[in-house]
Coordinates of C-alpha atoms (C1' of nucleotides) in Angstrom, one line a residue:
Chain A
X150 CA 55.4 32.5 152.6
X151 CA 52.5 34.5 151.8
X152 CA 53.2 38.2 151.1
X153 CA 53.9 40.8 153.9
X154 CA 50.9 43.3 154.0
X155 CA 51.8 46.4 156.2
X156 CA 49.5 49.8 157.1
X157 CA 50.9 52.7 158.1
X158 CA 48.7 55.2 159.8
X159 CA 49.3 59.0 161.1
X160 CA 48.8 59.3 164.9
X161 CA 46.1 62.0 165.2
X162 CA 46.6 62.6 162.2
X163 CA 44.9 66.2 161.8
X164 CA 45.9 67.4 165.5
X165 CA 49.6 66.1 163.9
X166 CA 49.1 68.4 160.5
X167 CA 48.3 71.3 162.8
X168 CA 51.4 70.7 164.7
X169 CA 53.8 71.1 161.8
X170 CA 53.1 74.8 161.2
X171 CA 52.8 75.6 164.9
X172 CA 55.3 74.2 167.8
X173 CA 53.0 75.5 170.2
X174 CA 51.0 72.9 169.8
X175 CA 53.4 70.1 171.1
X176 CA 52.8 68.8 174.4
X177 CA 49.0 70.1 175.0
X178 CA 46.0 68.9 174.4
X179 CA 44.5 69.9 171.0
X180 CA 41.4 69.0 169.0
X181 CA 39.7 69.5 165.7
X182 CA 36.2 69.8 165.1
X183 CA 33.9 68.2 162.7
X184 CA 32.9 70.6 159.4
X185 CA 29.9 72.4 161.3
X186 CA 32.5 72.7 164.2
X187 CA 29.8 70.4 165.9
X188 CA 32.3 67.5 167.0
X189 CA 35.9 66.7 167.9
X190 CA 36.8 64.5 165.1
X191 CA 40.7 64.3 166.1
X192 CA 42.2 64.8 169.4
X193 CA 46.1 64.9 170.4
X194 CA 47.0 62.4 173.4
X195 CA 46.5 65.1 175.7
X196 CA 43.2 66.0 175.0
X197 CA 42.5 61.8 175.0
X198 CA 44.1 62.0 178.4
X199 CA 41.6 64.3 179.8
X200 CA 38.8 62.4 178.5
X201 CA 37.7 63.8 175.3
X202 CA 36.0 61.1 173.6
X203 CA 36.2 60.5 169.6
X204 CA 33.0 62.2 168.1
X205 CA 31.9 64.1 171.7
X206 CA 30.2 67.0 171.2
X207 CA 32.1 70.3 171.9
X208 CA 29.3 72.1 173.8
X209 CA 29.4 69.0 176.2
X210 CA 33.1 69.3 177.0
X211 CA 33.5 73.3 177.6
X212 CA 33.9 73.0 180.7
X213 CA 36.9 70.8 180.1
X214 CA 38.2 72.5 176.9
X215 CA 37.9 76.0 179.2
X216 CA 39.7 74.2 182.6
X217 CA 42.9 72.8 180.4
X218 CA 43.5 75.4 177.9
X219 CA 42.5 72.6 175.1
X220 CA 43.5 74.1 171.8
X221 CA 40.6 73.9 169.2
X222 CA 40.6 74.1 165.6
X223 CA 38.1 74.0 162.8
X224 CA 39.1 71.5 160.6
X225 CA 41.3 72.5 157.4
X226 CA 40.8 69.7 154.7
X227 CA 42.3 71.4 151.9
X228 CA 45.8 71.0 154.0
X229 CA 45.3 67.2 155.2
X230 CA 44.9 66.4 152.1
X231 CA 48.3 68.0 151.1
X232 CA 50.1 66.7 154.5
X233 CA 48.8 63.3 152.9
X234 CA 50.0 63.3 149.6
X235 CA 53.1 64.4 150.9
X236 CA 53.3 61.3 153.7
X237 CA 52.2 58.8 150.3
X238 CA 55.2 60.1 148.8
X239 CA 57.3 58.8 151.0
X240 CA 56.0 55.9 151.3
X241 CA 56.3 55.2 147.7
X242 CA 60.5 55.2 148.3
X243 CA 59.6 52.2 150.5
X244 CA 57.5 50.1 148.6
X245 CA 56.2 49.6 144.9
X246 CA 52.9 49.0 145.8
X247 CA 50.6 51.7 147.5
X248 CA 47.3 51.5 148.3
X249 CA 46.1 55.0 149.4
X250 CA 42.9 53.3 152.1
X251 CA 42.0 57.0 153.9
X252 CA 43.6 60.4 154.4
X253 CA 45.9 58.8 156.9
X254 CA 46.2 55.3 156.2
X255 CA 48.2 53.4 153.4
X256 CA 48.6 49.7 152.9
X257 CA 52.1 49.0 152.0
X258 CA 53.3 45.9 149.4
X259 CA 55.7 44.6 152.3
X260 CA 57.1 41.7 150.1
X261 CA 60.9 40.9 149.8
X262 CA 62.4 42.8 152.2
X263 CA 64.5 40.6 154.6
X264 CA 64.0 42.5 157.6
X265 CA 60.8 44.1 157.7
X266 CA 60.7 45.6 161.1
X267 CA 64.3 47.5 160.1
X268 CA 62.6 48.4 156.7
X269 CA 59.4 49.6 158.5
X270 CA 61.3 51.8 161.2
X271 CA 63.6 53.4 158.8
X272 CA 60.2 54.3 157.1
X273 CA 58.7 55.9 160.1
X274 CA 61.6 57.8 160.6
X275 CA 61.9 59.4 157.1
X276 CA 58.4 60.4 157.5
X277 CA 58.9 62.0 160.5
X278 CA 62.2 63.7 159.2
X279 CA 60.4 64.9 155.7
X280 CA 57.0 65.8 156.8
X281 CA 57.0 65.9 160.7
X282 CA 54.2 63.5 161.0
X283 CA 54.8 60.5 163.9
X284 CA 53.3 57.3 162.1
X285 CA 52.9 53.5 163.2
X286 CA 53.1 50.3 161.4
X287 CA 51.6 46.9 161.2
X288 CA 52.7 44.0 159.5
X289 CA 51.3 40.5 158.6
X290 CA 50.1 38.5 155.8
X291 CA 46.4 39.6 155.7
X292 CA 44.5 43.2 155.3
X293 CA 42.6 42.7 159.0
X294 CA 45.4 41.2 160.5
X295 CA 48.1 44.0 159.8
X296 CA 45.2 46.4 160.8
X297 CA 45.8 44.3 164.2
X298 CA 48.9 44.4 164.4
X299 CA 49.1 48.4 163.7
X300 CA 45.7 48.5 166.5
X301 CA 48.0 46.7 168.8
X302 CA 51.8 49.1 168.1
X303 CA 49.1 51.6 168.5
X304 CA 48.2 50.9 172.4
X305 CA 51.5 49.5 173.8
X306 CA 54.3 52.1 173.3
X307 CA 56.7 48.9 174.0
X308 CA 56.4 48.1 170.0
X309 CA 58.0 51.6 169.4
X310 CA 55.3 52.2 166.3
X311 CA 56.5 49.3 164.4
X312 CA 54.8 45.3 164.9
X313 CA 55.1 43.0 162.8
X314 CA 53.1 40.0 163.3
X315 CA 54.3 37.7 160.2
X316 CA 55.2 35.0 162.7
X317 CA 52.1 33.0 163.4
X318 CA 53.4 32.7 166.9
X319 CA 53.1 36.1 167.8
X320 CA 49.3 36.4 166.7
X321 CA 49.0 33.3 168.4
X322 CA 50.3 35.4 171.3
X323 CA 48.5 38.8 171.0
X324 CA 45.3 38.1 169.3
X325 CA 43.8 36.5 172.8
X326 CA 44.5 39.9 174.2
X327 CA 43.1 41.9 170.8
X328 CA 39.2 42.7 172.2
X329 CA 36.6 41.4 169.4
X330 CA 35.3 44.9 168.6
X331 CA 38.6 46.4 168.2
X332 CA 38.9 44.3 164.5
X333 CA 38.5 46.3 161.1
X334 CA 34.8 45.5 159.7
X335 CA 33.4 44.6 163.4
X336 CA 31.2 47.5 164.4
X337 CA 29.1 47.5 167.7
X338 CA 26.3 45.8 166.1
X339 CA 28.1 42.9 165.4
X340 CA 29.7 43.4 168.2
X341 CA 27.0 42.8 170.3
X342 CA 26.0 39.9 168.4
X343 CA 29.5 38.1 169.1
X344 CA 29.2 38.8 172.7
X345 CA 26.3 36.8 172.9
X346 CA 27.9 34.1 171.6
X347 CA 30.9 34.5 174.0
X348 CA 33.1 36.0 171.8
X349 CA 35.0 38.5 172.6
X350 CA 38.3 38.2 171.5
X351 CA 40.2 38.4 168.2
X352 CA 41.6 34.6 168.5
X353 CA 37.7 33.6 169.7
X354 CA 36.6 35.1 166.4
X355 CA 39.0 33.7 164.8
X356 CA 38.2 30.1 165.9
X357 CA 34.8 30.4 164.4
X358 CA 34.1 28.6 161.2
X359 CA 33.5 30.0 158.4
X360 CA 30.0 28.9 157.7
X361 CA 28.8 30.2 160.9
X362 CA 30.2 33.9 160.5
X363 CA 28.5 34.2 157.0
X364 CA 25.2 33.0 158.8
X365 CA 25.9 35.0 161.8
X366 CA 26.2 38.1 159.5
X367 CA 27.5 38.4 155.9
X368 CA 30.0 38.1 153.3
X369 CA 31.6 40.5 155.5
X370 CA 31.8 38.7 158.7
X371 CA 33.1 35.5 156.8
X372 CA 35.5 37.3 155.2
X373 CA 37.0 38.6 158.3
X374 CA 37.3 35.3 160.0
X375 CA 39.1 34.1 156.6
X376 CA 41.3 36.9 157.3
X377 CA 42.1 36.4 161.1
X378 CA 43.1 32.8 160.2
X379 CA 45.8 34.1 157.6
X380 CA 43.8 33.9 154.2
X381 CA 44.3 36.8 152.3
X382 CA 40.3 37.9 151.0
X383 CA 41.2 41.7 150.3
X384 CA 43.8 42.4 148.0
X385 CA 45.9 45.5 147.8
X386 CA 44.3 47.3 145.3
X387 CA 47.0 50.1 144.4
X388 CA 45.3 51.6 141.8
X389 CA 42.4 54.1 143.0
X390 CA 39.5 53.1 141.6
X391 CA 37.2 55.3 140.1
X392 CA 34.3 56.4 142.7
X393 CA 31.2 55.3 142.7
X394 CA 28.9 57.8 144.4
X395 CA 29.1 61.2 146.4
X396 CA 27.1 63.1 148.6
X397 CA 26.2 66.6 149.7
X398 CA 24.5 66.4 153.5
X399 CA 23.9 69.0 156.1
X400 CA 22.7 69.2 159.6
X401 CA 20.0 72.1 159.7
X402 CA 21.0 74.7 162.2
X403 CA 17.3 75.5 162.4
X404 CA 14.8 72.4 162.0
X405 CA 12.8 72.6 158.9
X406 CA 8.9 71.4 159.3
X407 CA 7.7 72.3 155.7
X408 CA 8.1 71.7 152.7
X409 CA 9.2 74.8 151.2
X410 CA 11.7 75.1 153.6
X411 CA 13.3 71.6 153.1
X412 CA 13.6 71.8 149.5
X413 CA 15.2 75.0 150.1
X414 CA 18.0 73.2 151.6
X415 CA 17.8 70.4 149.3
X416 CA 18.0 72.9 146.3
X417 CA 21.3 74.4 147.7
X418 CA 22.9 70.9 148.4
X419 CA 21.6 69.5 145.2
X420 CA 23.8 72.7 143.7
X421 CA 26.7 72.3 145.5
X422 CA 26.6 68.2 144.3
X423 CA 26.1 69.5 140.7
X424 CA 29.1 71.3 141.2
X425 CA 31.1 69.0 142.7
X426 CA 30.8 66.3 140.0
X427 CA 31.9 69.0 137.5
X428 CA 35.2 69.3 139.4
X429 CA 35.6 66.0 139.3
X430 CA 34.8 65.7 135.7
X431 CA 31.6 63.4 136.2
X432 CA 28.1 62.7 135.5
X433 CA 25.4 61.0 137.9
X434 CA 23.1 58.1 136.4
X435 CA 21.2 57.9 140.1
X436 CA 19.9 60.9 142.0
X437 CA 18.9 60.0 146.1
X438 CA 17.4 62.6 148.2
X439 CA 17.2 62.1 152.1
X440 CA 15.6 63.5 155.1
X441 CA 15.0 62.9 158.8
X442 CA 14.6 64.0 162.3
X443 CA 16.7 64.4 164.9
X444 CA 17.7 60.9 166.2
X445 CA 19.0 62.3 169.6
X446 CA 15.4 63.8 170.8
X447 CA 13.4 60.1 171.0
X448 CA 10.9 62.2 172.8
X449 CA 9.9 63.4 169.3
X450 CA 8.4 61.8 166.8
X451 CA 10.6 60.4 164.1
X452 CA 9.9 60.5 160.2
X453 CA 12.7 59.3 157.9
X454 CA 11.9 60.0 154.2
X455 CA 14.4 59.0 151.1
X456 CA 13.6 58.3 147.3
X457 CA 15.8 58.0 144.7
X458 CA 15.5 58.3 141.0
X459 CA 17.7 57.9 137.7
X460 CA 18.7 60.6 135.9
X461 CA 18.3 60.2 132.0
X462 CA 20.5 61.6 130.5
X463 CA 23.2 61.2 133.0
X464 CA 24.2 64.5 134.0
X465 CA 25.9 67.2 136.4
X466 CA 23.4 69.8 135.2
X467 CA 22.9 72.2 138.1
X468 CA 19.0 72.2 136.9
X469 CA 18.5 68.9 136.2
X470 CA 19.4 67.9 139.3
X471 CA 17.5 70.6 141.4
X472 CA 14.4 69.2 139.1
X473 CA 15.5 65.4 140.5
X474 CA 15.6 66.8 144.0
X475 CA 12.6 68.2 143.4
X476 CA 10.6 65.4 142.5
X477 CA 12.4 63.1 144.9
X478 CA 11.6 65.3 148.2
X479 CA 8.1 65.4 147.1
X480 CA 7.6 62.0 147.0
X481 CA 9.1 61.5 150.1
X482 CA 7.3 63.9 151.8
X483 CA 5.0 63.0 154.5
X484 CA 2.0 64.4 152.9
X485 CA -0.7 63.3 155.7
X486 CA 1.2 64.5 158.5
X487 CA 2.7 67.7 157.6
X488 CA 3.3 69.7 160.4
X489 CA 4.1 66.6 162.5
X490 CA 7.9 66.7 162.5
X491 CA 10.6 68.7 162.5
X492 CA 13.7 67.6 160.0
X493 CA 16.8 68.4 161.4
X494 CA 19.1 66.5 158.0
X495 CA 18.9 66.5 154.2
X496 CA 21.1 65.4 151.8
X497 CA 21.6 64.3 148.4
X498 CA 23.3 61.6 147.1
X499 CA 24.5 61.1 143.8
X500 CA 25.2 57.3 142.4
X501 CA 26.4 55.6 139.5
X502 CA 28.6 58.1 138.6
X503 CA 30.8 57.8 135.1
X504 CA 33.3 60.3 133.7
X505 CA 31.5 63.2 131.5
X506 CA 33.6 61.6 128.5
X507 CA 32.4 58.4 129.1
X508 CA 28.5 59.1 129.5
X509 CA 26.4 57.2 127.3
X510 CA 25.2 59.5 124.4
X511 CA 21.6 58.1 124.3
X512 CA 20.0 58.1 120.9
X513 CA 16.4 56.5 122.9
X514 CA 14.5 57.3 125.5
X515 CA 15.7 55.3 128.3
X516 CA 13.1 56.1 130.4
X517 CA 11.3 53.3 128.7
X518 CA 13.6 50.2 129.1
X519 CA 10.8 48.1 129.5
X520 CA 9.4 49.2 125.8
X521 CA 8.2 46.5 123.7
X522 CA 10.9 46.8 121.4
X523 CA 14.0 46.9 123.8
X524 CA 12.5 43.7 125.6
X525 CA 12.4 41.7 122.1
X526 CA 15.5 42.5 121.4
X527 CA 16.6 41.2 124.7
X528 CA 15.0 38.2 123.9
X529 CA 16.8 37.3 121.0
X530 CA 20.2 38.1 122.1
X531 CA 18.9 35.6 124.9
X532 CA 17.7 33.0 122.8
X533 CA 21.0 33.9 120.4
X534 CA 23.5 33.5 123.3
X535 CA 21.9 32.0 125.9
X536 CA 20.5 33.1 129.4
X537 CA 23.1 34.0 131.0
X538 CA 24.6 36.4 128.3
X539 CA 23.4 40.1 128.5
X540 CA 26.3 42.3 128.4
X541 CA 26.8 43.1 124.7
X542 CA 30.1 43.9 123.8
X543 CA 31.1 47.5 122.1
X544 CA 33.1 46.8 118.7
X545 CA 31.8 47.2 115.4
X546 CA 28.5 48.3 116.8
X547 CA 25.9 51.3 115.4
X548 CA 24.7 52.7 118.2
X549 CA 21.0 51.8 118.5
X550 CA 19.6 50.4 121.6
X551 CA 20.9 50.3 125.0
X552 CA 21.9 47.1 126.7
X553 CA 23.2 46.3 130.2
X554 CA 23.6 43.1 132.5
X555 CA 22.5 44.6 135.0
X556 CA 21.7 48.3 136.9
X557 CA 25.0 48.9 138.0
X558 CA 27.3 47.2 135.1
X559 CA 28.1 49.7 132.1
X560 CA 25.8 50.4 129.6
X561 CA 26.5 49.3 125.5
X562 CA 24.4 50.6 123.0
X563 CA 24.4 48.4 119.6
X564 CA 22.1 47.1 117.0
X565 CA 20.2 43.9 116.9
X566 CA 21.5 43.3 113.5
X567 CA 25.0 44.2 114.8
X568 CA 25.1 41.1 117.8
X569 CA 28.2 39.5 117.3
X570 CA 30.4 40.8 120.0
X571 CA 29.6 39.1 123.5
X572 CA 31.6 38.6 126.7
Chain B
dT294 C1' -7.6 28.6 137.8
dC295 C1' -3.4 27.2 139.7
dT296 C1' 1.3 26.4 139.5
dG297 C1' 6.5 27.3 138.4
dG298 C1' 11.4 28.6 137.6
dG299 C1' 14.6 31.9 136.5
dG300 C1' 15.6 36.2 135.9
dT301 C1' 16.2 41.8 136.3
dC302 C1' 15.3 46.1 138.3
dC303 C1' 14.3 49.1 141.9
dT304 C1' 14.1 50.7 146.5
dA305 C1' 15.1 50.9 151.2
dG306 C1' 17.9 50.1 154.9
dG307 C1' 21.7 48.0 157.7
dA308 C1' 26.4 48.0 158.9
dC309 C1' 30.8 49.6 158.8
dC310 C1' 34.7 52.6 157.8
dC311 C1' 37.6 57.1 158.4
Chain C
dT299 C1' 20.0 75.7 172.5
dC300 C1' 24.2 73.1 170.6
dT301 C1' 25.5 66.3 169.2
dG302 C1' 29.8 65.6 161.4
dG303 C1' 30.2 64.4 156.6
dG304 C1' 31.4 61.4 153.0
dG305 C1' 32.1 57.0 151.5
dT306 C1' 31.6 51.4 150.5
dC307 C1' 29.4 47.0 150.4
dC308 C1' 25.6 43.9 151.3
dT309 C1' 20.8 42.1 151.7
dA310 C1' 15.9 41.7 151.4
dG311 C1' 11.6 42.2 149.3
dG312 C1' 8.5 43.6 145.9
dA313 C1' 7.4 44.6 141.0
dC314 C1' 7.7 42.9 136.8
dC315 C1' 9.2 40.0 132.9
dC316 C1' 9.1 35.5 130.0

DNA sequence: TCTGGGGTCCTAGGACCC
DNA sequence: TCTGGGGTCCTAGGACCC
């Protein structure tokens, strides 16, 4: 049998870390915002129950957060994010293997317990005894599948939190009543897509062949439909890998329309990423700077600028990135019709991000990769290994030139003379 | 002058997730 | 008037190289 996957996610889960401090809370509606207070980004059955949509803007519910008495709260990461550790904890009595997916969601190694829906309750109740939060779990022998199963104990309070949908029967059962869009990795877009194909439920989508999914959409959608049919294509991957990118965005309270004004904001999110990748202990190899207008007034003209650059040396230099910022905004800038919009979003974005110990301590200018040089030596480790080979392995080397397979993969630095290591 | 195959790199953007 | 922020992965197209 192939091996039990389960997730285990917190009901509401921030409206539920609120309640643990403050009883009051239990048994009326409650919300909490988005970081600029803009949105309700978590709302307690209650508050669902009166209508309060995921994402809806508080200014166009006051009347409805004023009527009911709706408890709101600005959101309190620093506290999620210790409710969470505290939930994974438990979890880890339960199970080896833990794969920590979001702040309220784990996948759980489910294999070689006899009876996994005992197993799964007795977890649910120890994490409601330890840390007060209510949780639900899904079980089967795929990533999207268990997500089912946990979207399906979710909606019908007959499955008491728990499902577990190892039997094929059972998903035979339930997945003709699972609607399309409610799957992990389908999104309205594709969504809309399916629909005009006629498909709209889970086991539909799931009778789709493979070929066509990957034509349909991508990788992605194939990969799904491989899923639904019981072939595992995610793994649990229970070691947290090491993250790839970050970002620092903001909406503008006031709309900036020139340039001064946007770098201005740039500037002060380009400072708060520097600082951010020092905490983390990293440097950036790609620097992205974004801006646009405000997508919910189509009455106004629309003017989405981005450009990205590399940052050699790699760094989390405060100043160097301000000066990447810098340079990035003013290429993007829409020099001919300045005055013409009003930019309501900037961010930047860092990418390719390393640990500061690990940086590459460049001894040439790799602003010039193309150089003469660096390309003949390409060559000959080509000719010397063959096409396919550019990734030049670290041992014994004297740190000369820099060599990578490709913009993303790690970067070696060795000698021509010194070629002997290749993977 | 035209014709190529086989690559990498870079950029931009789409789609989805929580 | 006010409508989040931070991530991941994938694809396409052009520039450029030999």
């Amino acid at each position: 049998m192939k091996t039990p996957i389960a997730i285990s996610d917190s009901a509401n889960f921030y409206v539920s870390a609120e309640r643990i401090f403050d009883p009051s809370l239990k048994n009326v509606p409650v919300i909490v915002l988005s970081n600029n207070d803009g949105c309700a980004v978590a709302r307690s059955d209650e508050a669902k129950a009166l209508g309060i949509k995921m994402g809806e803007p508080l200014h166009l519910i006051r009347d409805k957060v004023e009527a009911h008495g709706v408890r709101v709260f600005s959101s309190n990461y620093t506290l999620y994010g210790d409710i969470s550790r505290r939930v994974v904890e438990v979890y880890e009595d339960f199970t080896p293997n833990v794969e920590v997916y979001s702040i309220d969601e784990c996948f759980l190694d489910f294999g070689g317990f006899a009876d996994r829906e005992t197993h799964a309750r007795r977890l649910r109740a120890e994490v409601l005894r330890r840390i007060g939060v209510p949780v639900r779990v899904g079980i089967a022998p795929t990533k999207t599948l268990a997500k089912c199963a946990n979207e399906i104990a979710k909606k019908n309070p007959i499955f008491a939190g728990v499902l577990d949908m190892m039997d094929e029967r059972l998903s035979d059962w339930l997945l003709p009543k699972v609607p399309v869009g409610d799957i992990w990795g389908i999104g309205s877009r594709t969504d809309a897509k399916l629909a005009k194909l006629g498909i709209r439920t889970a086991a539909e989508l799931r009778a789709m062949p493979a070929r066509q999914a990957r034509a349909l959409g991508t990788v992605v959608l194939e990969r799904t439909v491989l899923e639904l049919q019981g072939e595992p294509c995610l793994a649990l991957e229970d070691v947290e890998p090491q993250r790839k990118g970050m970002a620092v965005t903001r909406s503008a309270g006031t709309p900036m329309t020139d340039f001064d004004t946007l770098f201005q904001a740039l500037t002060a999110h380009a400072t708060r990423a520097a600082e951010k990748l020092r905490r983390h202990g990293l440097v950036a190899g790609t620097l992205t700077v974004f801006f646009h207008t405000n997508r919910h007034r189509l009455d106004r003209p629309q003017y989405s600028g981005s450009r990205t650059t590399r940052l050699t040396p790699m760094s989390a230099d405060t100043f160097d990135l301000v000066e990447a910022a810098r340079r990035c905004a003013k290429a993007a800038w829409p020099k001919a019709q300045a005055g013409t919009y009003s930019f309501t979003k900037a961010g930047v974005m860092l990418d390719d991000l390393v640990r500061f110990e690990d940086r590459p301590r460049t001894l040439f200018d790799v602003e010039r990769p193309k150089s003469a040089a660096l390309m003949a030596a390409l060559d000959q480790v080509n000719d010397r290994f063959g096409k396919k080979t550019m990734v030049l392995g670290s041992e014994g080397m004297k740190r000369s030139w820099q060599l990578r397979a490709d913009h993303r993969s790690p970067r070696y630095t060795t000698r021509i003379e010194d070629l002997p290591v290749v993977r």
